[in-house]
Short mmCIF file of C-alpha atoms in Angstrom, two decimals:
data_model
loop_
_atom_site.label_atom_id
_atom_site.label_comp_id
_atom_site.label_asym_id
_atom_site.label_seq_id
_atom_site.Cartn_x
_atom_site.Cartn_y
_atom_site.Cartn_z
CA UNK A 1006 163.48 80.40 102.52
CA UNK A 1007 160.03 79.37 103.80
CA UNK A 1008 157.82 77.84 101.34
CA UNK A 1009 154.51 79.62 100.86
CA UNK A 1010 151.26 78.02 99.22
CA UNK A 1011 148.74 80.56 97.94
CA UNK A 1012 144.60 79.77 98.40
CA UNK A 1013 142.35 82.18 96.90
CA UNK A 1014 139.67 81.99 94.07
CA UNK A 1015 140.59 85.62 93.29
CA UNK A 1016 143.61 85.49 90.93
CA UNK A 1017 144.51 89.53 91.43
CA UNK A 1018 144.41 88.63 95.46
CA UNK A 1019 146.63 85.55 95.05
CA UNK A 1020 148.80 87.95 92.47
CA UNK A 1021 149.14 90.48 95.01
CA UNK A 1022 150.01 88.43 97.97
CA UNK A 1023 152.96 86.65 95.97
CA UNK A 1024 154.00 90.26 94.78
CA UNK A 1025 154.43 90.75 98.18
CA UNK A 1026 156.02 87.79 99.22
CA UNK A 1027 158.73 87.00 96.78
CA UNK A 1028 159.72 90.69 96.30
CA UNK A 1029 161.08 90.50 99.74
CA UNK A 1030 163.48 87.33 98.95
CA UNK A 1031 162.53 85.45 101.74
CA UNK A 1032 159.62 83.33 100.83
CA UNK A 1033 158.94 80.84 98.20
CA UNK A 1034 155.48 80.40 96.16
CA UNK A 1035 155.22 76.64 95.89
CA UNK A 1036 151.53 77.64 94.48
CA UNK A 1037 148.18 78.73 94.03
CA UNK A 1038 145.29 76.96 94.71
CA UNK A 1039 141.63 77.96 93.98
CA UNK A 1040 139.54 76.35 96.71
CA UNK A 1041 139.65 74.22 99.68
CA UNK A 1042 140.41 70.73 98.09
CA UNK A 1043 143.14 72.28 96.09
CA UNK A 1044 144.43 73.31 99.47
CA UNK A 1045 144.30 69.86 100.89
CA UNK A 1046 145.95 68.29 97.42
CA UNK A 1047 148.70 71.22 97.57
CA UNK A 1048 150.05 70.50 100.89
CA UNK A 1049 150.16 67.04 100.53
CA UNK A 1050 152.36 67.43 97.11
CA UNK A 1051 154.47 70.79 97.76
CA UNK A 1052 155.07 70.42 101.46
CA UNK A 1053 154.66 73.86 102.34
CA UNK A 1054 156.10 75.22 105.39
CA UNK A 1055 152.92 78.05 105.61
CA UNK A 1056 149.34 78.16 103.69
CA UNK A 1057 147.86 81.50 103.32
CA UNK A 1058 144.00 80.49 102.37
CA UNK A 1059 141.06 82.97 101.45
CA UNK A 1060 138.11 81.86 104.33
CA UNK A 1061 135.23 81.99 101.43
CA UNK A 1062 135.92 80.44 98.05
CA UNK A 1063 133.69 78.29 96.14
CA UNK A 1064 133.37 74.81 96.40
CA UNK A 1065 135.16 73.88 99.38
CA UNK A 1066 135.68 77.13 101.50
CA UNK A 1067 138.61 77.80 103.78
CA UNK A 1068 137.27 76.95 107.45
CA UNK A 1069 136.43 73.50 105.90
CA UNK A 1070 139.61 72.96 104.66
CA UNK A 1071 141.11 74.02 107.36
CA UNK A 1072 139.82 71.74 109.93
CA UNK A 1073 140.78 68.89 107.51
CA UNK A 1074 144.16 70.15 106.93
CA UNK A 1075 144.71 70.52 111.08
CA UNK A 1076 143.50 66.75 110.91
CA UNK A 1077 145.82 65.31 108.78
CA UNK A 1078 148.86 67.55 110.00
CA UNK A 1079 148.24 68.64 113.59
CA UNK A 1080 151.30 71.01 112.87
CA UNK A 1081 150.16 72.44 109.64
CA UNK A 1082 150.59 76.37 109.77
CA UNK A 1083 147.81 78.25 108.00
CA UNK A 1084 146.70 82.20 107.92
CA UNK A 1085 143.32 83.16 106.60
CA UNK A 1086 142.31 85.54 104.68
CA UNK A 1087 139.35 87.49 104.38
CA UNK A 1088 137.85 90.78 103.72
CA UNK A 1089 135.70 90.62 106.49
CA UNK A 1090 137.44 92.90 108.10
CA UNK A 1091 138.78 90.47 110.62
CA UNK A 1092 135.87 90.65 112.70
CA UNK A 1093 132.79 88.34 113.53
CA UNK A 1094 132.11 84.34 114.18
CA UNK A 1095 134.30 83.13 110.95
CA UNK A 1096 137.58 85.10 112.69
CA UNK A 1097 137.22 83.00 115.94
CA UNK A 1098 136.47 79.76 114.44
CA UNK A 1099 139.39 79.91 112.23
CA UNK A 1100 141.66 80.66 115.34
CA UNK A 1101 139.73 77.97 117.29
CA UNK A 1102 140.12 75.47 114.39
CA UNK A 1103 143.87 76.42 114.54
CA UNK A 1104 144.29 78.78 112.06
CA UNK A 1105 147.47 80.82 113.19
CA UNK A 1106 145.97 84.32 112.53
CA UNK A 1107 144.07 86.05 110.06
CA UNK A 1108 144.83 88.63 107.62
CA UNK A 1109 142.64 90.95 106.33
CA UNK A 1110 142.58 92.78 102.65
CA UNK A 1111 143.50 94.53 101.49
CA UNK A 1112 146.81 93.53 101.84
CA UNK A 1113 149.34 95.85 104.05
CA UNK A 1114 152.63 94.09 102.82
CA UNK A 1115 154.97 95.38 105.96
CA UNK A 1116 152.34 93.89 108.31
CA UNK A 1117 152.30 90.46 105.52
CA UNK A 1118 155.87 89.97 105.89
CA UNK A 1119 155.94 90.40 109.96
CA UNK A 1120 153.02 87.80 110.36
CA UNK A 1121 154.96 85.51 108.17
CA UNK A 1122 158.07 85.60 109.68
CA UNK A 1123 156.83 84.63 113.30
CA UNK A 1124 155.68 81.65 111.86
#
């Protein structure tokens, strides 16, 4: 079972995303973090195998976290999330910071699960 970490300041987002994931028995919450640092924190102290993190939170947003997280584990596997639609700068700077994809909400659980399990 893959272990999952969960960034978002939105608690019903974060809520529905591990609705999705543990209903299907084959991903673990390890979880939830509300901004970038807590990202950073999280994966040092729950080892997760994937980090699904919101792109704009408060405080530290996503694309900052995410190019320190790539820096202190060049194998770290991490999927925004945004409701941007997927479109626009922030979706190719995520990729080219090495996010592994993004995900946009609202959340279409079959396509969720199928992202997550080519990782």
């Amino acid at each position: 079972m893959k272990k999952v970490l969960i960034v978002d300041d939105s608690i019903s987002v974060a809520r529905q995303l591990e609705k999705i994931l543990t209903e299907s028995g084959e991903f673990q919450v390890v979880g939830h973090g509300k901004n970038g640092m807590e990202a950073i924190r999280m994966h040092q102290t729950e080892h997760p195998d994937i980090i699904c993190m919101d792109m704009n939170m408060p405080g530290m947003d996503g694309l900052t976290a995410l190019r320190t997280l790539v820096a202190l584990d060049k194998n770290v596997k991490v999927v925004m999330v945004t409701s941007l639609g997927g479109v626009g700068d922030k979706f190719t700077e995520a990729l080219r910071l090495g996010a592994r994809t993004v995900i946009s909400k609202p959340f279409e659980a079959d396509n969720v699960l199928k992202i997550l399990r080519e990782l």
